[in-house]
Coordinates of C-alpha atoms and ligand atoms in Angstrom, one line a residue:
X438 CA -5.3 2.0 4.5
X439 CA -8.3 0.8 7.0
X440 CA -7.0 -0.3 10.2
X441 CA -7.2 -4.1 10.2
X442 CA -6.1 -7.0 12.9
X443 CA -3.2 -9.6 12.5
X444 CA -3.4 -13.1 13.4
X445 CA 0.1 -15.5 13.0
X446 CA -1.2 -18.9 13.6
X447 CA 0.6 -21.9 14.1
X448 CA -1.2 -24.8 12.2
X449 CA -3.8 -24.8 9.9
X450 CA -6.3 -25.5 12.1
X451 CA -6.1 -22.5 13.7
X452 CA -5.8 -20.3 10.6
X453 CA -8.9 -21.9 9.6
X454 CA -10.9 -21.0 12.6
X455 CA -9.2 -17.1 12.4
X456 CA -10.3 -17.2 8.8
X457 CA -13.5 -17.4 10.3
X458 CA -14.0 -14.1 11.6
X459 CA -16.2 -11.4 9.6
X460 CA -14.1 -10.5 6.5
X461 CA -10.7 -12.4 7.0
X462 CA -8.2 -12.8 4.4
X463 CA -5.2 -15.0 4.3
X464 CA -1.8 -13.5 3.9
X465 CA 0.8 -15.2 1.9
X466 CA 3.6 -12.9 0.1
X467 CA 1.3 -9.8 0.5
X468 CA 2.9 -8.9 -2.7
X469 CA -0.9 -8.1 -4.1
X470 CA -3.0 -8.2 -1.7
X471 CA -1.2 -5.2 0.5
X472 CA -1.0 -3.3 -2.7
X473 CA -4.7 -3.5 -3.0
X474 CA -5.2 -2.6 0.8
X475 CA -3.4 0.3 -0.1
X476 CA -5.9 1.3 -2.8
X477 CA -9.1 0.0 -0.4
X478 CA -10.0 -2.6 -3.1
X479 CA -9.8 -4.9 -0.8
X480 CA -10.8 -4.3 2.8
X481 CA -10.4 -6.7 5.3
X482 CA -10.6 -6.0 9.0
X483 CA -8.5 -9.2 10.0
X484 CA -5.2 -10.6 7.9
X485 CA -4.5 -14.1 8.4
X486 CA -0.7 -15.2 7.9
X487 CA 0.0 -17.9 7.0
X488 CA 3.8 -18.3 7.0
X489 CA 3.8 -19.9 10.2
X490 CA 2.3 -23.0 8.9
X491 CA 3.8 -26.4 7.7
X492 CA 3.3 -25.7 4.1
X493 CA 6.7 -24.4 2.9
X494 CA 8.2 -27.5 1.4
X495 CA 8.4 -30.6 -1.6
X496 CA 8.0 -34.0 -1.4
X497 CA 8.1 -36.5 -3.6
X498 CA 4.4 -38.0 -4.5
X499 CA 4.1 -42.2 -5.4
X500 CA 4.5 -42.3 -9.4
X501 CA 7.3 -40.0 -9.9
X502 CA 4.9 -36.7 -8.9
X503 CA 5.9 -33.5 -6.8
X504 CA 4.0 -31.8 -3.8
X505 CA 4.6 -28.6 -3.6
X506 CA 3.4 -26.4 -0.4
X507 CA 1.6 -23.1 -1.0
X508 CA 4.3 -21.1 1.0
X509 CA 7.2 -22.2 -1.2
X510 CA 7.9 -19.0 -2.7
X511 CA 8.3 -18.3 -6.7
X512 CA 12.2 -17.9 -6.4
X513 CA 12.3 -21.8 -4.7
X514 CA 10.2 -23.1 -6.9
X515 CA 11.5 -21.7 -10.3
X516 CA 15.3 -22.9 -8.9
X517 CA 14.3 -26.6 -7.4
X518 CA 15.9 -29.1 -8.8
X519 CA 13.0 -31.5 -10.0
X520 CA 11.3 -28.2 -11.0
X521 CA 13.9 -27.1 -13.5
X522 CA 14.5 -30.8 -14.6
X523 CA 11.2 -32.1 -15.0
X524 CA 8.7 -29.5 -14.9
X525 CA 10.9 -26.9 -17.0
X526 CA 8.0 -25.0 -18.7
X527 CA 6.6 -24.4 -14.8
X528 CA 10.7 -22.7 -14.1
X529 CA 10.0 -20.8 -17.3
X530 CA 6.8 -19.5 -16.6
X531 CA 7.8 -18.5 -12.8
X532 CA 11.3 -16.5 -13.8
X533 CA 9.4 -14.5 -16.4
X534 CA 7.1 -12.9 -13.9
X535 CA 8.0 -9.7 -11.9
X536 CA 11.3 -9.3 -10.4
X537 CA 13.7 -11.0 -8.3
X538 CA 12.7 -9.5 -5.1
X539 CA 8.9 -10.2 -5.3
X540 CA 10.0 -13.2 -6.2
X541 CA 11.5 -14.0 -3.2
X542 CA 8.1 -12.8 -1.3
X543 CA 5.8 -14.1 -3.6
X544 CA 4.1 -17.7 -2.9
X545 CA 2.7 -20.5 -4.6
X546 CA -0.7 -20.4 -2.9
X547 CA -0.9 -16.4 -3.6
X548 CA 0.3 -16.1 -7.0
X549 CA -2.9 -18.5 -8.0
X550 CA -5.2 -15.8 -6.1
X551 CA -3.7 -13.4 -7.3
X552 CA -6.1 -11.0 -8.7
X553 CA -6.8 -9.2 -12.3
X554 CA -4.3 -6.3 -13.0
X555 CA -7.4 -4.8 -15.3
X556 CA -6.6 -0.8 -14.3
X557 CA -10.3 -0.1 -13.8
X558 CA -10.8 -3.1 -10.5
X559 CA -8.0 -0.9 -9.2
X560 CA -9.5 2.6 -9.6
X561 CA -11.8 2.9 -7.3
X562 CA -13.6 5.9 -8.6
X563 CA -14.5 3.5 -11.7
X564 CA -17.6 1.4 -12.0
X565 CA -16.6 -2.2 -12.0
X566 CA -18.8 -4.8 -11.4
X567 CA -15.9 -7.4 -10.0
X568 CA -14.7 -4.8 -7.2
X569 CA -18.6 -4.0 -6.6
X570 CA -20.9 -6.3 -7.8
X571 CA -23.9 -5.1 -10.5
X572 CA -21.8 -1.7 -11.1
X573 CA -21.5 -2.2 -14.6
X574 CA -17.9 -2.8 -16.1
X575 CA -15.7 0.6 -17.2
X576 CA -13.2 -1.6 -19.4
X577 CA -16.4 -2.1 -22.1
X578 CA -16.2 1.7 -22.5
X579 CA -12.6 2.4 -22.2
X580 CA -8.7 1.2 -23.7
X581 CA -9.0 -2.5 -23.4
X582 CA -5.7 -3.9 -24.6
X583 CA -4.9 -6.3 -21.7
X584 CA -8.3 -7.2 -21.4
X585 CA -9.6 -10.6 -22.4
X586 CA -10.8 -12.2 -26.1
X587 CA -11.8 -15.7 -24.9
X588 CA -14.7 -16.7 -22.8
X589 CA -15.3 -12.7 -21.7
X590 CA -19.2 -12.0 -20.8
X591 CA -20.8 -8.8 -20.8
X592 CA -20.1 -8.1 -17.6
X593 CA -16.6 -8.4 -17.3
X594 CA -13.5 -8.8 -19.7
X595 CA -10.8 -8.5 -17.3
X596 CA -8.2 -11.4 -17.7
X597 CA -5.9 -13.6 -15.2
X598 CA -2.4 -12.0 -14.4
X599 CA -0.7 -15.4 -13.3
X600 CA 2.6 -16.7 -15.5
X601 CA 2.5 -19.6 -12.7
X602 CA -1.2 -20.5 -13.0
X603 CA -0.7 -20.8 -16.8
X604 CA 2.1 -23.3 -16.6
X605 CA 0.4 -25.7 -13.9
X606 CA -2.5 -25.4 -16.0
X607 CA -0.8 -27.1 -19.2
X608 CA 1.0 -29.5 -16.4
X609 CA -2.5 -30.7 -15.5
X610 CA -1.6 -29.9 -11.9
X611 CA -3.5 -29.9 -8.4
X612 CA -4.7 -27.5 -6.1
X613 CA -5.1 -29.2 -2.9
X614 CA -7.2 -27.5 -0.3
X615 CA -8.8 -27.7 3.5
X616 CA -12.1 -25.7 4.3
X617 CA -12.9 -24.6 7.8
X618 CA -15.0 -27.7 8.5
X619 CA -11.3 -30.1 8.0
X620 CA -13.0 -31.0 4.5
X621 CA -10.5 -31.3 1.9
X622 CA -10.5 -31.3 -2.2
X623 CA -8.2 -31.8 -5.1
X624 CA -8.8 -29.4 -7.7
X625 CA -8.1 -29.8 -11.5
X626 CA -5.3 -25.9 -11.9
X627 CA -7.8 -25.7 -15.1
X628 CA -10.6 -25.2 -13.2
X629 CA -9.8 -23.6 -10.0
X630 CA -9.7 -20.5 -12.1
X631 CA -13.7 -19.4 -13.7
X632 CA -14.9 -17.4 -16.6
X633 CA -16.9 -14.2 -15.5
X634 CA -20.5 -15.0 -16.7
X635 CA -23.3 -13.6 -14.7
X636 CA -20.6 -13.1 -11.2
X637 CA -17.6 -11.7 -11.9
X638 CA -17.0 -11.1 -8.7
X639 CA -15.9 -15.0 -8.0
X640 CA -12.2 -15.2 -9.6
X641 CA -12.1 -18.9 -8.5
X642 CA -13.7 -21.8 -7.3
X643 CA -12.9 -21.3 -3.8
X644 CA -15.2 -20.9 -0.7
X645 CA -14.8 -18.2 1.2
X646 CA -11.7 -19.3 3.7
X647 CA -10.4 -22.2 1.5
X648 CA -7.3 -22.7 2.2
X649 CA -4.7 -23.6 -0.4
X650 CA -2.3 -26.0 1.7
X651 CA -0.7 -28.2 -1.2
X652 CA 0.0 -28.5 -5.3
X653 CA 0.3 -31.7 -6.9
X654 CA 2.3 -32.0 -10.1
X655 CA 1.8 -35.7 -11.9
X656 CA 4.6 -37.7 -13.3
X657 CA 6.6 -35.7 -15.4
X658 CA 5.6 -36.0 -18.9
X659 CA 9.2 -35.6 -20.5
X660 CA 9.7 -33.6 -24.3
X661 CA 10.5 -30.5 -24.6
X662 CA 9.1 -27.6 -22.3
X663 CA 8.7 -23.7 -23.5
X664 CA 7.1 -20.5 -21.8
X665 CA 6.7 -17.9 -24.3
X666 CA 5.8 -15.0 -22.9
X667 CA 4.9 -11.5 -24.8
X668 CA 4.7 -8.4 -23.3
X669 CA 5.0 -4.6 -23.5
X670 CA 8.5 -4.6 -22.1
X671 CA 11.0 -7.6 -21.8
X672 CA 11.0 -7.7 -18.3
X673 CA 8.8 -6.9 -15.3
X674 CA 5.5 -6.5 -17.6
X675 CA 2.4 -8.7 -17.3
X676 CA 1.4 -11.4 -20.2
X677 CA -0.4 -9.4 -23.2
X678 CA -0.4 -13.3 -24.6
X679 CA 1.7 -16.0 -23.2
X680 CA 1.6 -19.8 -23.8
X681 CA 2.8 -23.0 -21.9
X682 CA 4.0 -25.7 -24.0
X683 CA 4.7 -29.4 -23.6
X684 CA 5.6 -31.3 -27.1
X685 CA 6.8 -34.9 -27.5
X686 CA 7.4 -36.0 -30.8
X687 CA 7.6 -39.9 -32.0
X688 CA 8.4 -41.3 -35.3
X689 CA 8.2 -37.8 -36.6
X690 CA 4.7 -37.2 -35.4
X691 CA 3.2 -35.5 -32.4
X692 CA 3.1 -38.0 -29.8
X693 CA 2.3 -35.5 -26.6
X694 CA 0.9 -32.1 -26.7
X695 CA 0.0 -30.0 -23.5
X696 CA -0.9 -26.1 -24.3
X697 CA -2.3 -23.4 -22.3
X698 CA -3.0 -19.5 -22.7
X699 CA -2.3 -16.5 -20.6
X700 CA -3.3 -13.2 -21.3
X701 CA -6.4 -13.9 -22.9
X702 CA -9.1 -15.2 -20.8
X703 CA -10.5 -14.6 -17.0
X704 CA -9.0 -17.6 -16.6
X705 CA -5.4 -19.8 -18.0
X706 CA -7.0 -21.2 -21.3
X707 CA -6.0 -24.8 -21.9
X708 CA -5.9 -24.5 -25.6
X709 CA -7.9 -28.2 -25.9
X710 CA -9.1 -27.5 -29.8
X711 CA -5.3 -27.1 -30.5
X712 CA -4.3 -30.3 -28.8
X713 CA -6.9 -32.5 -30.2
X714 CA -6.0 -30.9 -34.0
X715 CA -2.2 -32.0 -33.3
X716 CA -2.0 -34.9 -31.3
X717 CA -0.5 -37.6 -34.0
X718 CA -0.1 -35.3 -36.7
X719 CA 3.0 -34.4 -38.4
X720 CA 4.4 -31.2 -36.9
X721 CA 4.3 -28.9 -40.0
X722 CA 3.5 -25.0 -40.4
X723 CA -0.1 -25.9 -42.1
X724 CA -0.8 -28.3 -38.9
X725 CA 0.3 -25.7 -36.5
X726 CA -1.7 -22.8 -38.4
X727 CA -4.9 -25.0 -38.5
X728 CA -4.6 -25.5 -34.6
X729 CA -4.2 -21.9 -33.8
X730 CA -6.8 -20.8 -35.9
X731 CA -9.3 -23.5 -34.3
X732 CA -8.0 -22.3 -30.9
X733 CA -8.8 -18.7 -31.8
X734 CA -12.5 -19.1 -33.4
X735 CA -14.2 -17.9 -31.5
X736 CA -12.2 -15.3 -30.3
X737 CA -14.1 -11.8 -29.6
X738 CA -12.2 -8.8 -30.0
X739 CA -12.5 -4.8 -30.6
X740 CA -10.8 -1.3 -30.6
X741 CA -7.5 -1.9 -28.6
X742 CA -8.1 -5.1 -28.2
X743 CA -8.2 -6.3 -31.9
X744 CA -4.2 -6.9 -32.3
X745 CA -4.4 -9.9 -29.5
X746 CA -6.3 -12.2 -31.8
X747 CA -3.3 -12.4 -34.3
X748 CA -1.0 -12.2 -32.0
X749 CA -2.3 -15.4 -29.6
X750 CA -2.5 -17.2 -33.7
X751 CA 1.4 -16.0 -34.1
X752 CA 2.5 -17.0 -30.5
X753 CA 0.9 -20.7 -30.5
X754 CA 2.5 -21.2 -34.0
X755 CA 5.7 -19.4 -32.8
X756 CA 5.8 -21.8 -29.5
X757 CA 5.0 -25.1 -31.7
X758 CA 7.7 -24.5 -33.9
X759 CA 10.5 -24.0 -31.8
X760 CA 9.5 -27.0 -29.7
X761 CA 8.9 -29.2 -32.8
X762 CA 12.6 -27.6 -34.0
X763 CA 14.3 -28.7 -30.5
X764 CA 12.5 -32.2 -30.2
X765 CA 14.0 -32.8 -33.6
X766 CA 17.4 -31.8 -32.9
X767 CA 17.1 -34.0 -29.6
Ligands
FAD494 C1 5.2 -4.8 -9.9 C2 4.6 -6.2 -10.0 C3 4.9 -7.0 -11.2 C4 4.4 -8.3 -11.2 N1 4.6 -9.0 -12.4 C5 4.0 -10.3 -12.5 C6 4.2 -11.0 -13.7 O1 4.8 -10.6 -14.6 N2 3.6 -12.3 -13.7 C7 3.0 -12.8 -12.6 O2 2.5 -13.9 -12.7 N3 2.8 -12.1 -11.5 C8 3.3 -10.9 -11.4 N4 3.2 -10.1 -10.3 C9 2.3 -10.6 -9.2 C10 2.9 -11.4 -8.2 O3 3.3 -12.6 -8.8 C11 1.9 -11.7 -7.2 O4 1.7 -10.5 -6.4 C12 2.2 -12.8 -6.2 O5 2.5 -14.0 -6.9 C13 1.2 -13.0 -5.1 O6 1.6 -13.9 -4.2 P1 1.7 -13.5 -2.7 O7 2.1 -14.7 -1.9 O8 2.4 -12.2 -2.4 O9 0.1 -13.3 -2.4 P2 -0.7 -12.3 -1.4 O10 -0.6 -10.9 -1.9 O11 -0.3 -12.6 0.0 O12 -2.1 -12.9 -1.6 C14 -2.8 -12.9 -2.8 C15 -4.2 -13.5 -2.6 O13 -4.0 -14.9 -2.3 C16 -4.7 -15.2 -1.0 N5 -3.8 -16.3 -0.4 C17 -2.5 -16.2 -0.2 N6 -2.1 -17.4 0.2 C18 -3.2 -18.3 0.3 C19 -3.4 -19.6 0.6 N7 -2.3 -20.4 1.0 N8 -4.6 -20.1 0.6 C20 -5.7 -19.3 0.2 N9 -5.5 -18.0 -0.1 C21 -4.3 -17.5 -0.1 C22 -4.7 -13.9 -0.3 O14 -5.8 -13.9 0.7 C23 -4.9 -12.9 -1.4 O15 -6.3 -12.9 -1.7 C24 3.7 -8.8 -10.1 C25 3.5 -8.1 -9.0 C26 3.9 -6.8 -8.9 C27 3.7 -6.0 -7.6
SF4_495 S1 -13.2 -5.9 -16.9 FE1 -13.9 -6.9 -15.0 S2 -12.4 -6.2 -13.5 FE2 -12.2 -4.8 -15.2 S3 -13.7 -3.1 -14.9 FE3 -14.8 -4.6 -16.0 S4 -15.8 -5.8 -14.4 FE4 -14.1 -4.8 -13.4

């Protein structure tokens, strides 16, 4: 590992202004970004921490929301009380990722930056136009089965790892944020993430040194809450498909529908063709079916890669009908 300097500031002013210097990073958990020091994908000559700052707790928001600071770790969060009462499919999401003890490192403001688990970004001996920009893209050539079927370009088809990102994503939560200049932003968890296009090399919306000081979860939306997650092993395995589900019936029709993706795009997906199918309509197999297959489209997939298509279809469907099942029982 290059030699690098450490900085432990005290507020976020001063993080900001260390963030500063020629090729800074922040450190949260370092549950991903070490690992990818270790491999010199990632570089930096100064590490930021940012544990020292006022960002490790929850308040309560006007309306009946939740603020949630970036340092909270995934263990906290998944186990808070409001969390695991009104935000159930975010508890879901969070326990089915890694393990207990990176868990407890991991943090809320890291596990959205976290970046692609695509094995090629993290071989350095393979071309990858992410890593290093205009190198071309080894995963078009290569096995591809955790690689991305929505919104991919030709120049990258790596996907998002996050089980957390996918879950705010569905909650329609907010990343709250402070650039070096004090400047501050509230940005939609659907689009903090970005599709590849032309510059793969941006995972998010960020600037450079944008600091992720706050989340903002909106009123709780009640019904019933579900992470489904599938994966090569049952535990400690990324997403080969995952979705995160809010469904409120009413009168026997759908009266709320929130869904989002994992596993398939560069980005979490909100599945928005699905939810505008289903919203008021009866929940039966032929509704659910039409959704997914609207979701799905326009879905590109080859090789390795082929099985995800059906299996995204049979995981929306799958998710839909257990909630539709429990809401009914309710
Ligand atoms: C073996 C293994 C299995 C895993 N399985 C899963 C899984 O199944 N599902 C899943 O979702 N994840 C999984 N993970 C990933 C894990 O969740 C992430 O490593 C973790 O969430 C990253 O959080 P961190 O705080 O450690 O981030 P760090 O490693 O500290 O940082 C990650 C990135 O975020 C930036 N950053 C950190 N905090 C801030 C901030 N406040 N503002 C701006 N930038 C910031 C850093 O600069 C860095 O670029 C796994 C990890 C491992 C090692
Ligand atoms: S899919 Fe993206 S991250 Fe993976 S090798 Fe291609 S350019 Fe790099």
């Amino acid at each position: 590992m290059k030699p690098f300097e450490f900085i432990r500031p005290e507020s976020a002013e001063a993080a900001l202004q260390a963030i500063g210097a020629d090729n800074a990073k922040f450190l949260g958990g370092g549950t991903n970004l070490i690992d990818l020091m270790k491999l010199e994908v990632e570089r930096p000559d100064t590490l930021v921490d940012v544990h020292r700052l006022p960002m490790n707790g929850f308040s309560e928001m006007g309306g009946g929301g939740l603020r949630v600071g970036a340092e909270v770790t995934n263990t906290a969060l998944a186990n808070h009380e409001r969390i695991r009462k009104d935000y159930r499919v975010l508890s879901e999401a969070l326990l089915s990722g890694a393990t207990a003890q990176l868990r407890n490192r991991a943090t809320t403001g890291g596990n959205f930056l976290q970046r692609t688990r695509c094995y090629y970004f993290m071989d350095t001996t393979r071309p990858c136009s992410k890593r290093d920009p205009g190198s071309g893209c080894a995963a078009l050539e290569g096995p591809s089965r955790i690689h991305a079927i929505l919104g991919a370009s030709e120049h990258c088809i790596a996907t998002h790892p996050s089980d957390m990102a996918v879950a705010m994503a569905a909650l329609d939560a907010k990343v709250e944020t402070r650039k070096a200049s004090g400047e501050t932003r509230s940005i939609a968890a659907t689009d903090l993430h970005r599709l590849p296009g032309n510059t793969p090399q941006y995972d998010t919306v960020l600037e450079e040194g944008e600091l992720i000081e706050t989340v903002a979860l909106p009123a709780p939306l009640g019904g019933t809450h579900l992470y489904r997650k599938v994966r090569d092993r049952s535990s400690y395995a990324f997403a080969l498909v995952s979705t995160a589900l809010v469904l409120k019936l009413n009168g026997g029709r759908i009266d709320t529908i929130r869904l989002a993706l994992g596993g398939v795009a560069h980005k979490p997906w909100r599945a928005e063709k699905a939810e505008t199918l289903l919203s008021g309509k009866e929940p039966t197999e032929e509704n659910f079916k039409a959704a997914a297959e609207a979701e799905l489209a326009d879905a590109k997939a080859e090789g390795s890669q082929a099985f995800k298509v059906e299996l995204a279809k049979r995981t929306i469907m799958a998710a839909l009908r257990e909630a539709a099942d429990q809401e009914t029982a309710a």
